[in-house]
Structure formats: structure tokens, C-alpha cells
Amino acid sequence: MPSEPAAQASAALHRHLPDEAATARLGASLARWLATKQNTDTGQHKYGLHIQLQGELGAGKTSLVRALLRALGVTGHIKSPTYTLVEPYAISGICLYHFDFYRFTSSQDWLEAGLREHFEGHAICLVEWPDKAGDLLPMADLVIRLGITSTGRDAILEAHSDAGAACLAAVASTASGGSC
């Protein structure tokens, strides 16, 4: 079940990521919050959460997802879903899907791929290149904009729902998520 839109205007957090280790810490901060949001009665995640990752090629979208997955306990090779569109993960009761829509040429590709059902229920959906699906994707709970700077990368996290705001607050409270 998708989370409810936030009642107030979206909140935002800026993190400077000077190196790969800082990106890994941000991914670990996100993973810690996701891991604590399981419903102990059902084992399912309490929220269906939709996180969009935006940024140019090489901005660190896949690196951030890999860090998050490693922090959740995924071992072995973590591949980018650039050619497969989606890589599914079942991690300690969390159903997580990593999408990459870079190869879409129009929003029609999103419709034809038949991926909508992944965004329903309690799954965590991490989406790279969400703009390629046009306005057909459900509303994001959290948008992470990554940009390359002369001293590393900048990450701007924007909450667009109550669940996204809770995640943002948890990341903001961790000093190891990068520098403000």
C-alpha cells in the first residue's frame, strides 16, 4: 500500500559526498531505516516505499543502491538492471526492486514493461532514470538527486510523503551519512 502524501511541503536534506566511502555511508543510513521498518507480525515492510534516484551518467546512482543493498546484507555481485530493467531482492523480509529505465525511449516503454504491480503493496522500489517513464510512475516518497562536483558528489534528498519524511529525518540524524 503506497504511503500517504506528506501533509506539509516536501522537506529536503543536502549531503556532500566527497568520496565513495561517503556514498556508502549514505546508502547504509538509508538501509538502517529500511531495516527497522518491518512489521513484526507479518515480516513485511510497513511501507511500500518508492525512491527515485536522479542524476547524470556517473553521478553515483547505482553506487548508492549497491551500498544500500550491501548494508542490508546482500553478498555477491550486485549488477545494474540497465539491460534487465529490474533486479529483485528478498532481504530479511524486505521485498526490494531495483529499476533502471535508462534504455526507455518513451513512457510507452513503461506501460509495455508491465512493472506497475511492483509499486503496489509493501515493496521497496529504487528507480534510476525515473524521468524516462514520464508521469506514469506513482508519486515518489523520496527523491535523491545526485550531482557531480569538483570535490565529489552532492546528494539532495527530498521527501514527498510521510514515509519519505520519516526516512529523511532518520538520515538527517546520522552524522555518518556524509557532510551537510
mmCIF file of C-alpha atoms in Angstrom:
data_model
loop_
_atom_site.group_PDB
_atom_site.id
_atom_site.type_symbol
_atom_site.label_atom_id
_atom_site.label_comp_id
_atom_site.label_asym_id
_atom_site.label_seq_id
_atom_site.Cartn_x
_atom_site.Cartn_y
_atom_site.Cartn_z
ATOM 1 C CA MET A 1 0.000 0.000 0.000
ATOM 2 C CA PRO A 2 1.657 3.279 -1.031
ATOM 3 C CA SER A 3 2.334 5.770 1.705
ATOM 4 C CA GLU A 4 0.196 8.849 2.071
ATOM 5 C CA PRO A 5 1.402 12.174 0.654
ATOM 6 C CA ALA A 6 3.005 14.407 3.239
ATOM 7 C CA ALA A 7 0.617 16.997 4.633
ATOM 8 C CA GLN A 8 3.238 19.741 4.536
ATOM 9 C CA ALA A 9 5.528 20.888 1.747
ATOM 10 C CA SER A 10 8.326 18.478 0.916
ATOM 11 C CA ALA A 11 11.367 18.525 3.190
ATOM 12 C CA ALA A 12 14.920 18.368 1.836
ATOM 13 C CA LEU A 13 18.388 17.441 3.060
ATOM 14 C CA HIS A 14 21.730 18.176 1.408
ATOM 15 C CA ARG A 15 24.775 15.919 1.834
ATOM 16 C CA HIS A 16 28.184 16.423 0.269
ATOM 17 C CA LEU A 17 29.762 13.083 -0.630
ATOM 18 C CA PRO A 18 33.490 13.690 -1.103
ATOM 19 C CA ASP A 19 34.304 10.053 -1.921
ATOM 20 C CA GLU A 20 32.953 6.542 -2.431
ATOM 21 C CA ALA A 21 33.065 5.889 1.317
ATOM 22 C CA ALA A 22 30.709 8.811 1.966
ATOM 23 C CA THR A 23 28.322 7.437 -0.668
ATOM 24 C CA ALA A 24 28.476 4.054 1.083
ATOM 25 C CA ARG A 25 27.668 5.727 4.433
ATOM 26 C CA LEU A 26 24.621 7.428 2.921
ATOM 27 C CA GLY A 27 23.462 4.079 1.493
ATOM 28 C CA ALA A 28 23.984 2.469 4.907
ATOM 29 C CA SER A 29 21.938 5.241 6.581
ATOM 30 C CA LEU A 30 19.056 4.573 4.209
ATOM 31 C CA ALA A 31 19.390 0.818 4.752
ATOM 32 C CA ARG A 32 19.303 1.165 8.552
ATOM 33 C CA TRP A 33 15.985 2.998 8.346
ATOM 34 C CA LEU A 34 14.528 0.488 5.870
ATOM 35 C CA ALA A 35 15.606 -2.438 8.058
ATOM 36 C CA THR A 36 13.839 -1.021 11.125
ATOM 37 C CA LYS A 37 10.502 -0.574 9.382
ATOM 38 C CA GLN A 38 9.411 -4.199 9.246
ATOM 39 C CA ASN A 39 6.060 -5.187 10.670
ATOM 40 C CA THR A 40 6.957 -7.785 13.302
ATOM 41 C CA ASP A 41 3.580 -9.522 12.899
ATOM 42 C CA THR A 42 3.787 -10.140 9.152
ATOM 43 C CA GLY A 43 7.510 -9.800 8.445
ATOM 44 C CA GLN A 44 6.620 -7.451 5.565
ATOM 45 C CA HIS A 45 7.863 -3.935 5.299
ATOM 46 C CA LYS A 46 5.452 -1.479 6.945
ATOM 47 C CA TYR A 47 5.555 0.876 3.977
ATOM 48 C CA GLY A 48 5.535 0.470 0.282
ATOM 49 C CA LEU A 49 8.337 2.924 -0.480
ATOM 50 C CA HIS A 50 9.214 4.446 -3.838
ATOM 51 C CA ILE A 51 12.651 6.088 -4.013
ATOM 52 C CA GLN A 52 13.702 7.834 -7.212
ATOM 53 C CA LEU A 53 17.397 8.340 -7.965
ATOM 54 C CA GLN A 54 18.151 11.175 -10.360
ATOM 55 C CA GLY A 55 21.408 12.414 -11.843
ATOM 56 C CA GLU A 56 23.545 12.298 -14.938
ATOM 57 C CA LEU A 57 25.583 9.274 -16.023
ATOM 58 C CA GLY A 58 28.319 8.640 -13.470
ATOM 59 C CA ALA A 59 26.621 10.620 -10.693
ATOM 60 C CA GLY A 60 26.588 7.597 -8.368
ATOM 61 C CA LYS A 61 23.013 6.288 -8.546
ATOM 62 C CA THR A 62 23.989 2.628 -8.899
ATOM 63 C CA SER A 63 26.827 3.026 -6.381
ATOM 64 C CA LEU A 64 24.345 4.342 -3.814
ATOM 65 C CA VAL A 65 21.962 1.430 -4.439
ATOM 66 C CA ARG A 66 24.839 -1.070 -4.157
ATOM 67 C CA ALA A 67 25.875 0.467 -0.826
ATOM 68 C CA LEU A 68 22.290 0.265 0.440
ATOM 69 C CA LEU A 69 21.997 -3.382 -0.635
ATOM 70 C CA ARG A 70 25.365 -4.287 0.939
ATOM 71 C CA ALA A 71 24.272 -2.647 4.200
ATOM 72 C CA LEU A 72 21.083 -4.749 4.098
ATOM 73 C CA GLY A 73 23.229 -7.881 3.818
ATOM 74 C CA VAL A 74 23.327 -8.667 0.087
ATOM 75 C CA THR A 75 26.537 -10.507 -0.781
ATOM 76 C CA GLY A 76 27.999 -11.410 -4.139
ATOM 77 C CA HIS A 77 27.782 -9.458 -7.359
ATOM 78 C CA ILE A 78 25.173 -6.681 -7.458
ATOM 79 C CA LYS A 79 24.525 -5.837 -11.074
ATOM 80 C CA SER A 80 22.912 -2.794 -12.584
ATOM 81 C CA PRO A 81 19.488 -3.500 -14.104
ATOM 82 C CA THR A 82 20.264 -1.356 -17.170
ATOM 83 C CA TYR A 83 19.514 -4.243 -19.556
ATOM 84 C CA THR A 84 17.097 -6.269 -17.443
ATOM 85 C CA LEU A 85 15.054 -3.224 -16.256
ATOM 86 C CA VAL A 86 14.644 -4.691 -12.754
ATOM 87 C CA GLU A 87 16.656 -6.718 -10.257
ATOM 88 C CA PRO A 88 14.591 -8.189 -7.400
ATOM 89 C CA TYR A 89 15.950 -8.795 -3.884
ATOM 90 C CA ALA A 90 14.374 -10.553 -0.903
ATOM 91 C CA ILE A 91 16.354 -9.494 2.159
ATOM 92 C CA SER A 92 15.281 -10.393 5.705
ATOM 93 C CA GLY A 93 11.604 -9.983 4.890
ATOM 94 C CA ILE A 94 12.125 -6.896 2.727
ATOM 95 C CA CYS A 95 10.987 -7.187 -0.877
ATOM 96 C CA LEU A 96 13.120 -4.705 -2.817
ATOM 97 C CA TYR A 97 13.200 -3.940 -6.535
ATOM 98 C CA HIS A 98 15.997 -2.002 -8.226
ATOM 99 C CA PHE A 99 14.851 -0.496 -11.531
ATOM 100 C CA ASP A 100 16.831 1.248 -14.259
ATOM 101 C CA PHE A 101 14.807 2.897 -17.023
ATOM 102 C CA TYR A 102 17.787 4.395 -18.884
ATOM 103 C CA ARG A 103 17.011 2.392 -22.032
ATOM 104 C CA PHE A 104 13.380 3.531 -22.255
ATOM 105 C CA THR A 105 12.781 5.677 -25.315
ATOM 106 C CA SER A 106 9.305 6.827 -24.252
ATOM 107 C CA SER A 107 6.841 6.497 -21.402
ATOM 108 C CA GLN A 108 5.090 3.866 -23.521
ATOM 109 C CA ASP A 109 8.018 1.543 -22.690
ATOM 110 C CA TRP A 110 6.984 1.764 -19.017
ATOM 111 C CA LEU A 111 3.447 0.660 -19.869
ATOM 112 C CA GLU A 112 4.613 -2.179 -22.105
ATOM 113 C CA ALA A 113 7.087 -3.481 -19.496
ATOM 114 C CA GLY A 114 4.216 -4.281 -17.104
ATOM 115 C CA LEU A 115 6.042 -3.166 -13.975
ATOM 116 C CA ARG A 116 3.222 -1.307 -12.211
ATOM 117 C CA GLU A 117 2.388 -4.186 -9.845
ATOM 118 C CA HIS A 118 5.862 -3.887 -8.265
ATOM 119 C CA PHE A 119 4.881 -0.448 -6.954
ATOM 120 C CA GLU A 120 1.816 -1.756 -5.126
ATOM 121 C CA GLY A 121 1.914 -3.286 -1.662
ATOM 122 C CA HIS A 122 4.857 -3.305 0.715
ATOM 123 C CA ALA A 123 7.788 -3.439 -1.709
ATOM 124 C CA ILE A 124 10.698 -1.010 -1.696
ATOM 125 C CA CYS A 125 11.235 0.335 -5.228
ATOM 126 C CA LEU A 126 14.509 2.077 -6.087
ATOM 127 C CA VAL A 127 14.256 3.695 -9.516
ATOM 128 C CA GLU A 128 17.119 5.047 -11.615
ATOM 129 C CA TRP A 129 16.181 7.304 -14.548
ATOM 130 C CA PRO A 130 12.529 7.720 -13.445
ATOM 131 C CA ASP A 131 12.070 10.587 -15.924
ATOM 132 C CA LYS A 132 12.184 8.024 -18.769
ATOM 133 C CA ALA A 133 8.800 6.689 -17.582
ATOM 134 C CA GLY A 134 7.260 10.142 -17.877
ATOM 135 C CA ASP A 135 4.491 10.939 -15.419
ATOM 136 C CA LEU A 136 3.247 7.332 -15.365
ATOM 137 C CA LEU A 137 5.218 6.296 -12.271
ATOM 138 C CA PRO A 138 3.471 6.550 -8.920
ATOM 139 C CA MET A 139 4.470 9.513 -6.774
ATOM 140 C CA ALA A 140 7.900 9.107 -5.189
ATOM 141 C CA ASP A 141 8.156 9.021 -1.403
ATOM 142 C CA LEU A 142 11.779 10.131 -1.563
ATOM 143 C CA VAL A 143 13.760 11.669 -4.427
ATOM 144 C CA ILE A 144 17.548 11.571 -4.284
ATOM 145 C CA ARG A 145 19.255 13.935 -6.723
ATOM 146 C CA LEU A 146 22.947 13.212 -7.231
ATOM 147 C CA GLY A 147 25.286 15.656 -8.918
ATOM 148 C CA ILE A 148 28.988 15.635 -9.671
ATOM 149 C CA THR A 149 31.021 18.498 -8.178
ATOM 150 C CA SER A 150 34.718 19.397 -8.264
ATOM 151 C CA THR A 151 35.118 17.863 -4.796
ATOM 152 C CA GLY A 152 32.992 14.723 -5.146
ATOM 153 C CA ARG A 153 29.221 14.497 -5.343
ATOM 154 C CA ASP A 154 26.271 16.288 -3.847
ATOM 155 C CA ALA A 155 23.136 14.451 -2.785
ATOM 156 C CA ILE A 156 19.870 16.282 -2.254
ATOM 157 C CA LEU A 157 17.196 14.145 -0.628
ATOM 158 C CA GLU A 158 13.596 15.370 -0.900
ATOM 159 C CA ALA A 159 10.666 13.810 0.952
ATOM 160 C CA HIS A 160 7.287 13.754 -0.798
ATOM 161 C CA SER A 161 5.266 11.657 1.656
ATOM 162 C CA ASP A 162 5.075 10.887 5.357
ATOM 163 C CA ALA A 163 7.176 7.737 4.863
ATOM 164 C CA GLY A 164 9.720 9.726 2.854
ATOM 165 C CA ALA A 165 9.834 12.383 5.582
ATOM 166 C CA ALA A 166 10.446 9.707 8.233
ATOM 167 C CA CYS A 167 13.287 8.262 6.169
ATOM 168 C CA LEU A 168 14.734 11.730 5.591
ATOM 169 C CA ALA A 169 14.614 12.518 9.319
ATOM 170 C CA ALA A 170 16.441 9.274 10.114
ATOM 171 C CA VAL A 171 19.171 10.008 7.561
ATOM 172 C CA ALA A 172 19.471 13.597 8.814
ATOM 173 C CA SER A 173 20.045 12.329 12.345
ATOM 174 C CA THR A 174 23.036 10.222 11.317
ATOM 175 C CA ALA A 175 26.255 12.171 11.168
ATOM 176 C CA SER A 176 27.864 9.415 9.076
ATOM 177 C CA GLY A 177 25.583 9.977 6.067
ATOM 178 C CA GLY A 178 28.036 12.464 4.560
ATOM 179 C CA SER A 179 28.619 16.077 5.483
ATOM 180 C CA CYS A 180 25.944 18.754 5.486
#
